Tab-separated table of C-alpha atoms in Angstrom:
chain	number	residue	atom	x	y	z
A	9	MET	CA	138.022	96.098	94.248
A	10	ASN	CA	138.560	98.337	97.195
A	11	GLN	CA	135.372	100.217	96.621
A	12	GLN	CA	133.538	96.959	96.450
A	13	ARG	CA	134.979	95.670	99.666
A	14	ALA	CA	134.131	98.933	101.183
A	15	ALA	CA	130.518	98.743	99.889
A	16	PHE	CA	130.172	95.264	101.204
A	17	LEU	CA	131.488	96.221	104.617
A	18	ALA	CA	129.024	99.151	104.799
A	19	GLY	CA	126.090	97.101	103.790
A	20	TYR	CA	127.045	94.399	106.328
A	21	LEU	CA	127.351	96.914	109.051
A	22	TYR	CA	123.772	98.444	108.010
A	23	ARG	CA	122.358	95.086	108.292
A	24	CYS	CA	124.164	93.916	111.390
A	25	PRO	CA	124.747	97.146	113.506
A	26	ALA	CA	125.420	95.257	116.613
A	27	ALA	CA	128.931	94.642	115.462
A	28	PHE	CA	129.546	98.415	114.626
A	29	PHE	CA	128.398	99.508	118.043
A	30	LEU	CA	130.422	96.972	119.984
A	31	ILE	CA	133.461	98.210	118.040
A	32	LEU	CA	132.545	101.844	118.657
A	33	LEU	CA	131.963	101.070	122.463
A	34	THR	CA	135.379	99.421	122.615
A	35	LEU	CA	137.246	102.035	120.810
A	36	VAL	CA	135.904	104.858	122.961
A	37	SER	CA	136.407	103.017	126.069
A	38	GLY	CA	139.899	102.020	125.136
A	39	TRP	CA	140.810	105.608	124.069
A	40	PHE	CA	139.715	107.042	127.337
A	41	MET	CA	141.507	104.241	129.211
A	42	TRP	CA	144.818	104.963	127.426
A	43	TYR	CA	144.274	108.955	127.094
A	44	PRO	CA	142.177	109.487	130.425
A	45	ASP	CA	139.825	112.528	130.474
A	46	ARG	CA	138.530	111.864	133.970
A	47	ILE	CA	136.710	114.208	136.520
A	48	PRO	CA	139.544	115.258	138.882
A	49	ILE	CA	137.192	116.044	142.024
A	50	ASN	CA	137.910	113.495	144.868
A	51	ASN	CA	140.684	111.861	142.938
A	52	GLY	CA	138.484	110.719	140.043
A	53	PHE	CA	135.432	109.664	142.108
A	54	GLY	CA	133.411	112.611	141.589
A	55	PHE	CA	130.653	113.480	144.067
A	56	GLU	CA	128.339	110.683	145.050
A	57	GLY	CA	131.001	108.217	144.175
A	58	ALA	CA	133.217	109.730	146.828
A	59	TYR	CA	130.623	110.592	149.327
A	60	PHE	CA	128.611	107.425	149.416
A	61	TYR	CA	129.790	104.595	147.198
A	62	ARG	CA	133.503	104.347	147.461
A	63	ALA	CA	133.204	103.027	150.996
A	64	VAL	CA	130.749	100.404	149.779
A	65	ALA	CA	133.209	99.351	147.089
A	66	LEU	CA	135.987	99.058	149.551
A	67	ASP	CA	134.093	97.082	152.359
A	68	PHE	CA	130.497	96.151	151.196
A	69	TYR	CA	129.561	94.513	154.520
A	70	ARG	CA	131.047	97.152	156.769
A	71	ALA	CA	129.381	99.989	154.686
A	72	VAL	CA	126.055	98.512	154.312
A	73	PHE	CA	125.539	96.098	157.454
A	74	VAL	CA	127.784	98.008	160.116
A	75	GLU	CA	127.911	101.767	159.297
A	76	GLY	CA	124.757	101.788	157.052
A	77	VAL	CA	123.825	103.541	153.742
A	78	ASN	CA	121.008	106.061	153.738
A	79	ALA	CA	117.746	104.883	152.444
A	80	TYR	CA	118.104	106.600	149.209
A	81	SER	CA	121.630	105.722	148.258
A	82	ILE	CA	121.250	102.089	149.280
A	83	GLN	CA	119.054	101.779	146.107
A	84	ARG	CA	122.092	102.360	143.866
A	85	ILE	CA	124.664	100.053	145.542
A	86	LEU	CA	124.681	96.979	143.279
A	87	PRO	CA	127.589	97.913	140.716
A	88	PHE	CA	129.794	98.831	143.793
A	89	GLY	CA	128.751	95.520	145.726
A	90	LEU	CA	129.842	93.589	142.412
A	91	LEU	CA	133.221	95.315	142.395
A	92	HIS	CA	133.862	94.500	146.024
A	93	TYR	CA	133.289	90.829	145.719
A	94	PHE	CA	135.024	90.506	142.304
A	95	PHE	CA	137.966	92.261	143.733
A	96	ARG	CA	137.908	89.867	146.871
A	97	LEU	CA	137.373	86.884	144.566
A	98	THR	CA	140.362	87.773	142.327
A	99	GLY	CA	142.640	89.249	144.861
A	100	ILE	CA	142.970	92.523	143.110
A	101	ALA	CA	144.212	95.393	145.561
A	102	PHE	CA	141.735	97.921	146.572
A	103	THR	CA	143.546	100.931	145.311
A	104	ASP	CA	141.868	104.112	143.924
A	105	ALA	CA	143.518	103.411	140.393
A	106	ASN	CA	142.097	99.811	140.397
A	107	LEU	CA	138.722	100.760	141.431
A	108	LEU	CA	138.582	103.293	138.868
A	109	ARG	CA	139.898	100.983	136.153
A	110	TYR	CA	137.479	98.224	137.074
A	111	PHE	CA	134.439	100.530	136.365
A	112	GLU	CA	135.779	101.547	133.072
A	113	TRP	CA	135.881	97.717	132.111
A	114	TYR	CA	132.670	97.239	133.962
A	115	ASN	CA	130.851	99.981	131.912
A	116	LEU	CA	132.147	98.522	128.735
A	117	VAL	CA	130.683	95.114	129.423
A	118	VAL	CA	127.421	96.888	130.562
A	119	GLY	CA	127.414	98.598	127.126
A	120	GLY	CA	127.863	95.168	125.449
A	121	LEU	CA	124.901	93.840	127.262
A	122	VAL	CA	122.755	96.929	126.179
A	123	VAL	CA	123.764	95.928	122.615
A	124	TYR	CA	122.735	92.500	123.201
A	125	TYR	CA	119.439	93.343	124.773
A	126	TRP	CA	118.430	95.978	122.101
A	127	ASP	CA	119.168	93.330	119.456
A	128	GLN	CA	116.911	90.867	121.243
A	129	LEU	CA	114.152	93.402	121.579
A	130	ALA	CA	114.561	94.712	118.038
A	131	ARG	CA	114.202	91.028	116.683
A	132	LEU	CA	111.112	90.497	118.832
A	133	LEU	CA	109.474	93.491	117.419
A	134	ARG	CA	110.642	92.667	113.951
A	135	LEU	CA	112.276	96.045	113.344
A	136	GLY	CA	113.988	96.918	109.995
A	137	PRO	CA	117.530	98.038	109.791
A	138	ALA	CA	116.802	101.586	110.017
A	139	ALA	CA	114.631	101.383	113.033
A	140	VAL	CA	117.325	99.199	114.545
A	141	TRP	CA	120.145	101.697	113.932
A	142	ILE	CA	118.062	104.350	115.407
A	143	GLY	CA	117.539	102.408	118.610
A	144	TYR	CA	121.414	101.952	118.962
A	145	LEU	CA	121.946	105.380	118.249
A	146	SER	CA	119.503	106.599	120.852
A	147	LEU	CA	120.782	104.287	123.536
A	148	LEU	CA	124.595	104.686	122.961
A	149	VAL	CA	125.497	107.828	120.932
A	150	SER	CA	125.013	110.704	123.217
A	151	PHE	CA	126.829	112.697	125.826
A	152	ALA	CA	125.228	110.376	128.451
A	153	THR	CA	126.921	107.189	127.195
A	154	LEU	CA	130.031	108.239	125.182
A	155	LYS	CA	131.177	111.150	127.396
A	156	TYR	CA	129.687	111.196	130.940
A	157	ASP	CA	130.281	107.450	131.465
A	158	THR	CA	133.960	107.988	130.481
A	159	TYR	CA	134.285	111.175	132.262
A	160	VAL	CA	132.603	110.140	135.625
A	161	PRO	CA	133.218	106.201	135.345
A	162	PHE	CA	132.532	105.521	138.877
A	163	THR	CA	128.826	105.683	138.488
A	164	TYR	CA	125.666	103.719	137.980
A	165	ASP	CA	124.061	105.461	135.135
A	166	ARG	CA	124.723	102.728	132.356
A	167	THR	CA	123.630	99.963	134.767
A	168	ALA	CA	120.413	101.930	135.208
A	169	LEU	CA	119.983	101.995	131.438
A	170	LEU	CA	120.757	98.216	131.214
A	171	VAL	CA	118.312	97.101	133.807
A	172	GLY	CA	115.502	99.361	132.382
A	173	LEU	CA	116.136	97.747	128.842
A	174	MET	CA	116.057	94.399	130.326
A	175	SER	CA	112.887	94.827	132.141
A	176	LEU	CA	111.201	96.087	129.144
A	177	TYR	CA	112.595	93.144	127.075
A	178	TYR	CA	111.377	90.567	129.414
A	179	HIS	CA	108.015	92.055	129.912
A	180	LEU	CA	107.383	92.145	126.056
A	181	ALA	CA	109.020	88.671	125.632
A	182	ARG	CA	106.533	87.205	128.344
A	183	HIS	CA	109.157	86.146	130.749
A	184	PRO	CA	107.674	86.928	134.113
A	185	GLY	CA	110.321	85.078	136.029
A	186	ARG	CA	113.275	86.794	134.518
A	187	LEU	CA	111.455	90.003	134.757
A	188	LEU	CA	110.913	89.528	138.501
A	189	LEU	CA	114.769	88.665	138.984
A	190	THR	CA	115.597	91.851	137.000
A	191	ALA	CA	113.382	93.875	139.132
A	192	LEU	CA	114.725	92.559	142.296
A	193	ALA	CA	118.297	93.558	141.130
A	194	SER	CA	116.818	96.877	139.843
A	195	LEU	CA	116.011	97.726	143.370
A	196	LEU	CA	119.840	97.891	144.166
A	197	VAL	CA	120.341	100.081	140.964
A	198	TRP	CA	117.799	102.801	140.615
A	199	PRO	CA	114.997	104.403	142.970
A	200	THR	CA	112.181	104.445	140.482
A	201	ALA	CA	112.679	100.724	139.390
A	202	LEU	CA	110.069	99.486	142.116
A	203	TYR	CA	107.209	101.450	140.538
A	204	CYS	CA	108.312	100.830	136.963
A	205	ASN	CA	108.477	96.941	137.463
A	206	ILE	CA	105.198	96.677	139.420
A	207	VAL	CA	103.534	98.110	136.330
A	208	LEU	CA	105.266	95.591	133.960
A	209	LEU	CA	104.554	92.741	136.199
A	210	VAL	CA	100.896	93.427	136.740
A	211	LEU	CA	99.753	94.494	133.322
A	212	PRO	CA	100.128	92.024	130.324
A	213	PRO	CA	102.329	92.909	127.444
A	214	PHE	CA	100.622	94.273	124.403
A	215	LEU	CA	97.289	95.013	126.213
A	216	ARG	CA	95.243	97.735	124.464
A	217	LEU	CA	92.154	98.969	125.531
A	218	PRO	CA	89.269	100.584	123.225
A	219	ARG	CA	89.541	104.217	123.303
A	220	ARG	CA	85.901	105.210	122.793
A	221	GLY	CA	84.576	107.493	125.708
A	222	ASN	CA	87.975	108.443	127.336
A	223	LYS	CA	88.008	112.047	126.606
A	224	PRO	CA	86.473	113.117	129.829
A	225	LEU	CA	88.907	111.059	131.806
A	226	SER	CA	91.751	112.366	129.640
A	227	VAL	CA	90.945	115.768	130.389
A	228	LEU	CA	90.580	115.212	134.151
A	229	TRP	CA	93.941	113.512	134.114
A	230	ALA	CA	95.669	116.228	132.177
A	231	ALA	CA	94.335	119.016	134.250
A	232	GLY	CA	94.973	117.201	137.614
A	233	SER	CA	98.654	116.408	136.786
A	234	SER	CA	99.416	119.868	135.300
A	235	LEU	CA	97.609	121.867	138.027
A	236	ALA	CA	99.484	119.867	140.508
A	237	LEU	CA	102.692	120.668	139.287
A	238	ALA	CA	101.739	124.312	139.004
A	239	GLY	CA	100.586	124.298	142.686
A	240	LEU	CA	103.722	122.627	143.670
A	241	CYS	CA	105.709	125.383	142.108
A	242	VAL	CA	103.698	128.116	143.851
A	243	LEU	CA	103.889	126.620	147.111
A	244	THR	CA	107.672	125.883	146.877
A	245	LEU	CA	108.657	129.314	145.438
A	246	TYR	CA	106.023	131.680	146.619
A	247	ILE	CA	104.489	130.594	149.673
A	248	LYS	CA	107.167	128.532	151.462
A	249	ARG	CA	110.018	130.238	149.706
A	250	ILE	CA	112.070	126.969	149.866
A	251	GLU	CA	115.844	127.396	148.841
A	252	LEU	CA	117.413	124.712	146.818
A	253	GLY	CA	120.630	124.927	148.904
A	254	LEU	CA	122.952	123.785	145.844
A	255	ILE	CA	125.119	125.975	143.748
A	256	VAL	CA	122.965	125.889	140.356
A	257	ALA	CA	122.064	128.194	137.576
A	258	PRO	CA	120.427	131.561	139.163
A	259	MET	CA	116.636	131.622	139.069
A	260	GLU	CA	115.335	133.959	136.340
A	261	TYR	CA	112.775	135.617	138.477
A	262	THR	CA	111.723	138.019	135.875
A	263	VAL	CA	110.389	135.294	133.785
A	264	LEU	CA	109.396	132.834	136.419
A	265	PRO	CA	105.604	133.067	135.844
A	266	LEU	CA	106.364	132.424	132.196
A	267	SER	CA	108.491	129.368	133.138
A	268	ILE	CA	105.711	128.030	135.471
A	269	GLY	CA	103.117	128.671	132.702
A	270	LEU	CA	105.012	126.895	130.022
A	271	ILE	CA	106.024	123.808	132.044
A	272	THR	CA	102.210	123.502	133.163
A	273	LEU	CA	101.102	123.581	129.458
A	274	TYR	CA	103.694	120.996	128.657
A	275	VAL	CA	102.444	118.587	131.288
A	276	ALA	CA	98.767	119.381	130.394
A	277	PHE	CA	99.389	118.647	126.691
A	278	THR	CA	101.633	115.649	126.787
A	279	GLN	CA	99.484	113.845	129.571
A	280	TYR	CA	96.409	114.594	127.619
A	281	GLU	CA	97.616	113.265	124.413
A	282	VAL	CA	99.051	110.125	126.116
A	283	ALA	CA	95.778	109.536	127.955
A	284	ARG	CA	93.752	109.889	124.687
A	285	VAL	CA	95.955	107.253	123.053
A	286	LEU	CA	96.219	104.816	125.947
A	287	GLY	CA	92.957	105.230	127.868
A	288	ALA	CA	89.629	103.911	127.953
A	289	SER	CA	86.185	104.775	129.247
A	290	PRO	CA	85.495	104.348	132.913
A	291	ALA	CA	83.531	101.145	132.187
A	292	ASN	CA	86.438	99.479	130.446
A	293	LEU	CA	89.039	100.564	132.936
A	294	LEU	CA	86.888	98.856	135.775
A	295	LYS	CA	86.980	95.749	133.557
A	296	LEU	CA	90.646	96.051	133.309
A	297	GLY	CA	90.876	96.338	137.083
A	298	GLU	CA	88.994	93.322	137.611
A	299	GLN	CA	90.983	91.452	134.968
A	300	VAL	CA	94.218	92.599	136.803
A	301	LEU	CA	93.163	91.542	140.247
A	302	ARG	CA	92.530	87.863	138.913
A	303	GLN	CA	96.278	87.405	138.378
A	304	PRO	CA	97.543	85.607	141.425
A	305	ARG	CA	101.135	84.871	140.163
A	306	ALA	CA	101.736	88.643	139.070
A	307	TRP	CA	100.403	89.848	142.617
A	308	VAL	CA	102.722	87.038	144.388
A	309	ALA	CA	105.519	88.589	142.289
A	310	VAL	CA	104.497	92.137	143.322
A	311	LEU	CA	104.437	91.226	147.068
A	312	VAL	CA	107.867	89.586	146.827
A	313	LEU	CA	109.100	92.937	145.009
A	314	VAL	CA	107.421	95.318	147.589
A	315	ALA	CA	108.783	93.126	150.576
A	316	ALA	CA	112.358	93.363	149.148
A	317	PHE	CA	112.068	97.051	148.693
A	318	LEU	CA	110.749	97.534	152.293
A	319	GLY	CA	113.499	95.286	153.656
A	320	LEU	CA	115.991	97.199	151.724
A	321	THR	CA	114.946	100.672	152.415
A	322	ARG	CA	113.294	100.501	155.776
A	323	GLY	CA	115.184	97.738	157.257
A	324	LEU	CA	118.640	97.821	155.933
A	325	GLY	CA	118.772	101.512	154.906
A	326	ARG	CA	119.378	104.161	157.368
A	327	GLN	CA	116.453	106.334	158.232
A	328	GLY	CA	116.481	110.002	158.778
A	329	THR	CA	119.675	110.523	156.757
A	330	GLU	CA	118.140	110.157	153.369
A	331	HIS	CA	120.410	111.955	150.650
A	332	LEU	CA	117.327	112.688	148.694
A	333	ASN	CA	113.965	112.488	150.724
A	334	VAL	CA	110.478	113.128	149.274
A	335	ALA	CA	110.544	116.836	150.120
A	336	THR	CA	113.886	117.492	148.697
A	337	PHE	CA	113.061	115.407	145.452
A	338	LEU	CA	110.091	117.730	144.833
A	339	THR	CA	111.998	120.831	145.646
A	340	ASN	CA	114.684	119.655	143.122
A	341	MET	CA	112.066	118.957	140.583
A	342	VAL	CA	110.466	122.547	141.002
A	343	TYR	CA	113.905	124.155	140.445
A	344	GLY	CA	114.777	121.707	137.497
A	345	ALA	CA	111.554	122.600	135.833
A	346	VAL	CA	111.243	126.421	136.150
A	347	THR	CA	114.749	127.991	136.653
A	348	ARG	CA	114.577	128.989	132.970
A	349	PRO	CA	111.727	128.552	130.539
A	350	LEU	CA	111.408	125.147	129.207
A	351	GLN	CA	114.964	124.227	130.076
A	352	SER	CA	114.374	120.593	130.592
A	353	LEU	CA	113.559	120.170	126.688
A	354	VAL	CA	116.950	121.868	125.887
A	355	ALA	CA	118.882	119.813	128.694
A	356	HIS	CA	117.334	116.409	127.566
A	357	SER	CA	118.092	116.898	123.859
A	358	ASN	CA	121.686	117.941	124.841
A	359	TYR	CA	122.318	114.947	127.106
A	360	TYR	CA	120.366	112.026	125.322
A	361	GLY	CA	120.182	113.536	121.817
A	362	LEU	CA	118.476	111.759	118.849
A	363	PRO	CA	115.336	110.076	120.846
A	364	VAL	CA	114.391	113.485	122.209
A	365	VAL	CA	114.585	115.071	118.898
A	366	LEU	CA	112.644	112.226	117.189
A	367	GLY	CA	110.199	112.377	120.056
A	368	LEU	CA	109.505	116.048	119.497
A	369	LEU	CA	109.166	115.755	115.493
A	370	TYR	CA	107.055	112.583	115.471
A	371	TRP	CA	105.411	112.867	118.786
A	372	ARG	CA	101.930	111.387	117.474
A	373	ARG	CA	103.711	108.573	115.700
A	374	VAL	CA	105.677	107.656	118.946
A	375	LEU	CA	102.382	107.557	121.089
A	376	LEU	CA	100.823	105.260	118.661
A	377	ALA	CA	103.874	102.984	118.487
A	378	VAL	CA	103.792	102.799	122.403
A	379	ARG	CA	100.211	101.858	122.250
A	380	GLN	CA	100.996	99.003	120.176
A	381	LEU	CA	103.189	97.584	122.938
A	382	GLY	CA	100.469	97.790	125.505
A	383	LEU	CA	99.245	99.715	128.498
A	384	ALA	CA	102.157	98.858	130.843
A	385	VAL	CA	104.753	100.433	128.480
A	386	GLY	CA	102.389	103.333	128.101
A	387	GLY	CA	102.276	103.659	131.906
A	388	LEU	CA	106.132	103.874	131.931
A	389	LEU	CA	105.812	106.566	129.133
A	390	VAL	CA	103.413	108.604	131.525
A	391	LEU	CA	106.049	108.559	134.284
A	392	LEU	CA	108.744	109.287	131.921
A	393	LEU	CA	106.940	112.557	130.860
A	394	LEU	CA	106.067	113.523	134.398
A	395	LEU	CA	109.621	113.263	135.570
A	396	SER	CA	111.028	114.924	132.343
A	397	VAL	CA	109.995	118.286	133.758
A	398	ASN	CA	113.216	118.152	135.764
A	399	CYS	CA	116.155	119.308	133.616
A	400	GLU	CA	118.503	116.771	135.296
A	401	THR	CA	118.371	114.324	132.737
A	402	ARG	CA	120.150	111.595	134.450
A	403	GLN	CA	117.234	110.843	136.612
A	404	LEU	CA	115.592	109.221	133.353
A	405	ALA	CA	118.238	106.533	132.746
A	406	ASN	CA	116.069	103.631	133.481
A	407	LEU	CA	113.020	104.898	131.556
A	408	LEU	CA	115.113	105.917	128.357
A	409	PRO	CA	114.405	102.583	126.726
A	410	VAL	CA	110.699	103.238	126.692
A	411	LEU	CA	111.096	106.411	124.490
A	412	VAL	CA	113.799	104.716	122.401
A	413	VAL	CA	111.568	101.817	121.438
A	414	GLY	CA	108.917	104.283	120.621
A	415	VAL	CA	111.026	106.281	118.220
A	416	ALA	CA	112.395	103.258	116.645
A	417	MET	CA	109.006	102.119	115.673
A	418	ALA	CA	108.157	105.410	114.423
A	419	VAL	CA	111.240	105.535	112.145
A	420	GLN	CA	110.117	101.958	111.027
A	421	GLN	CA	107.090	103.639	109.390
A	422	LEU	CA	109.104	106.470	107.930
A	423	LYS	CA	111.539	104.307	106.059
A	424	PRO	CA	114.494	106.474	105.754
A	425	ARG	CA	117.353	105.464	103.487
A	426	PRO	CA	120.751	104.265	104.696
A	427	TRP	CA	122.419	107.607	103.879
A	428	ALA	CA	120.166	109.421	106.051
A	429	VAL	CA	120.938	107.113	109.001
A	430	ALA	CA	124.538	107.532	108.328
A	431	VAL	CA	124.340	111.198	108.303
A	432	THR	CA	122.362	111.084	111.564
A	433	THR	CA	125.188	108.903	113.029
A	434	GLY	CA	127.758	111.626	112.101
A	435	LEU	CA	125.769	114.371	113.552
A	436	TYR	CA	125.125	112.724	117.030
A	437	LEU	CA	128.800	111.432	117.238
A	438	VAL	CA	129.560	115.245	116.990
A	439	GLN	CA	126.901	116.162	119.446
A	440	SER	CA	127.772	113.633	122.047
A	441	LYS	CA	130.991	115.478	122.719
A	442	VAL	CA	133.077	112.306	122.853
A	443	TRP	CA	135.882	114.532	121.177
A	444	LEU	CA	135.744	117.077	124.064
A	445	ARG	CA	138.629	116.976	126.389
A	446	ILE	CA	137.077	118.527	129.342
A	447	ASN	CA	140.153	118.582	131.555
A	448	ALA	CA	141.953	120.574	128.858
A	449	PHE	CA	139.960	123.719	130.023
A	450	ASP	CA	141.327	123.518	133.655
A	451	PRO	CA	144.661	125.276	134.026
A	452	THR	CA	144.998	123.914	137.501
A	453	PHE	CA	144.409	120.450	136.876
A	454	GLY	CA	146.213	118.177	139.192
A	455	GLN	CA	147.483	120.966	141.310
A	456	PRO	CA	146.718	121.353	145.074
A	457	GLN	CA	143.353	122.966	145.931
A	458	ASP	CA	141.990	122.059	142.446
A	459	GLN	CA	138.502	123.232	142.283
A	460	PHE	CA	137.589	122.182	138.674
A	461	PRO	CA	134.783	122.036	137.645
A	462	LEU	CA	132.995	123.544	140.685
A	463	GLY	CA	134.462	127.008	140.646
A	464	ASN	CA	135.783	128.883	143.680
A	465	GLY	CA	134.127	132.337	143.707
A	466	PRO	CA	130.401	133.554	143.691
A	467	GLY	CA	129.098	133.455	139.950
A	468	SER	CA	132.207	132.023	138.699
A	469	GLU	CA	130.733	128.642	137.535
A	470	TYR	CA	128.422	130.905	135.169
A	471	VAL	CA	131.118	132.960	133.416
A	472	TRP	CA	130.978	132.938	129.661
A	473	ASN	CA	133.592	130.441	128.216
A	474	SER	CA	134.278	129.506	131.968
A	475	PRO	CA	136.322	126.337	132.150
A	476	PHE	CA	133.664	125.117	134.630
A	477	GLN	CA	131.115	124.974	131.971
A	478	ALA	CA	132.996	122.501	129.877
A	479	TYR	CA	131.459	119.781	132.316
A	480	TRP	CA	128.303	121.667	133.892
A	481	MET	CA	126.916	122.763	130.575
A	482	ASN	CA	125.949	119.243	129.930
A	483	VAL	CA	124.168	118.733	133.428
A	484	GLY	CA	120.982	120.689	133.264
A	485	PRO	CA	120.534	122.464	136.574
A	486	TRP	CA	124.142	123.772	136.421
A	487	THR	CA	124.119	125.020	132.803
A	488	SER	CA	124.721	128.679	132.469
A	489	ASN	CA	122.262	130.864	130.640
A	490	GLN	CA	124.764	131.445	127.836
A	491	PHE	CA	125.357	127.643	127.139
A	492	LEU	CA	121.647	127.033	127.604
A	493	LEU	CA	120.948	129.387	124.763
A	494	ILE	CA	123.612	127.896	122.745
A	495	GLN	CA	122.056	124.363	123.196
A	496	ALA	CA	118.835	125.669	122.363
A	497	VAL	CA	120.042	126.741	118.883
A	498	VAL	CA	121.626	123.384	118.582
A	499	LEU	CA	118.310	121.579	119.194
A	500	LEU	CA	116.518	123.970	116.702
A	501	ALA	CA	119.326	122.866	114.138
A	502	MET	CA	118.972	119.265	114.940
A	503	LEU	CA	115.184	119.417	114.647
A	504	ALA	CA	115.629	121.014	111.196
A	505	ALA	CA	118.262	118.452	110.170
A	506	ILE	CA	116.515	115.375	111.360
A	507	ARG	CA	113.254	116.620	109.810
A	508	TRP	CA	115.012	117.080	106.410
A	509	LEU	CA	116.590	113.815	106.585
A	510	TYR	CA	113.503	111.681	107.323
A	511	GLY	CA	111.083	113.750	105.207
A	512	PRO	CA	107.815	115.207	105.862
A	513	VAL	CA	105.227	112.997	107.712
A	514	ARG	CA	101.622	112.808	106.767
A	515	LEU	CA	100.003	110.850	109.420
A	516	ARG	CA	97.217	108.410	108.453
A	517	LYS	CA	93.977	108.952	109.869
A	518	VAL	CA	93.687	107.223	113.280
A	519	ASN	CA	90.569	105.006	113.802
A	520	THR	CA	89.181	105.842	117.120
A	521	SER	CA	87.019	102.999	117.319
A	522	ALA	CA	87.705	99.839	119.507
A	523	THR	CA	90.856	97.943	118.744
């Protein structure tokens, strides 16, 4: 009888995974509320949380309208503004303990909304149980969600994931009004939200172009984008010799040409492949442009969004004090791309886990799946791949749903058995490091002058088995060479395991005629 009940429960959870993941998020969040493992820097507020956003949470009006927030950081103030006015409405005291506890509950609620919107998107796309599970695992079972969001709770990352997923759903569900509202809210959550939502507002969902005659443009796009990155690397590192100015993993200069060459080839290959699957001939692109221009409602929405963005960043945001201006962003991207050869692929797999591994294994199927969703979703994939050269994976939070829906639809075709999905769940629960007590590695935790996890002496943050790496090994640019190699081995092991679990793939011949 017990075996029958267990089998029934397992079958129910497999067919209705939303319940499983809601329980998982609740258990993980509750565990870390009861047994905290929280970053000790700045009394638990971390870095940006302490330097920019704690003041917004304490006094939103004064911080934003009187003292001012720089034009970059002001694009991430929504979660902290919600905290401030919730505390004022309920009369909760603005103590540090209450601020952190609020965000632990807030992130749990946001996680529940991620479950809800993925469930809605999966229903819209008529995904089967295995594909739905893969989507949940890709969104929620990773270091990013199960460990980072609990170790550094005073942050906006999970909110960025949610608004990216909401925008994708409202675009595909043909709800332009809700998409615009989500886009406006997203301006206060994530800097790339403007560009992503303009694409989703302007291009109709499920729009596909005939691919005949797109090879020359595909070659041109791949060559231009890859050579632009290579030129940026040479300009930054060899001509202007711009220093990053942050304590990150030291540049491996002996293999720097190899690093630049490999990341250039990565961009050339991925952009060519995407352009070949999504693109069209110049004549068809011209017709598309004419069609897009004849959408007055869409352009009104875009004008509203752009006006709100300019009002926020140019009108309200403080100028000349940007936390991350264009020049700094490009410099960060160069170092994130070439400090070590192909470090970004290893970092992304370590941080987000399953969708990166599935994307690498079934790349062609993912592209074809994204093509089915339309040119707008494909445009977001192009942006994701361009930004993915930077190994600071957190920057991709709002774009992750695009990759997730692509790999889920690819798995839909692979039809893995339930036991394979169950093994995958176990593997990525382990890789998520939800079990890792980071502060247990710090012998000075809680004492005066506590430096964890920064380190105090030159090079100390890169020492093998250094306690500082318990945290920094998960944040790409700050991963030591030793732990990067370990993670590369883990990536190879995961590639082999997932390939074995999901079986060999023989792609059907793709009809390159007009569709």
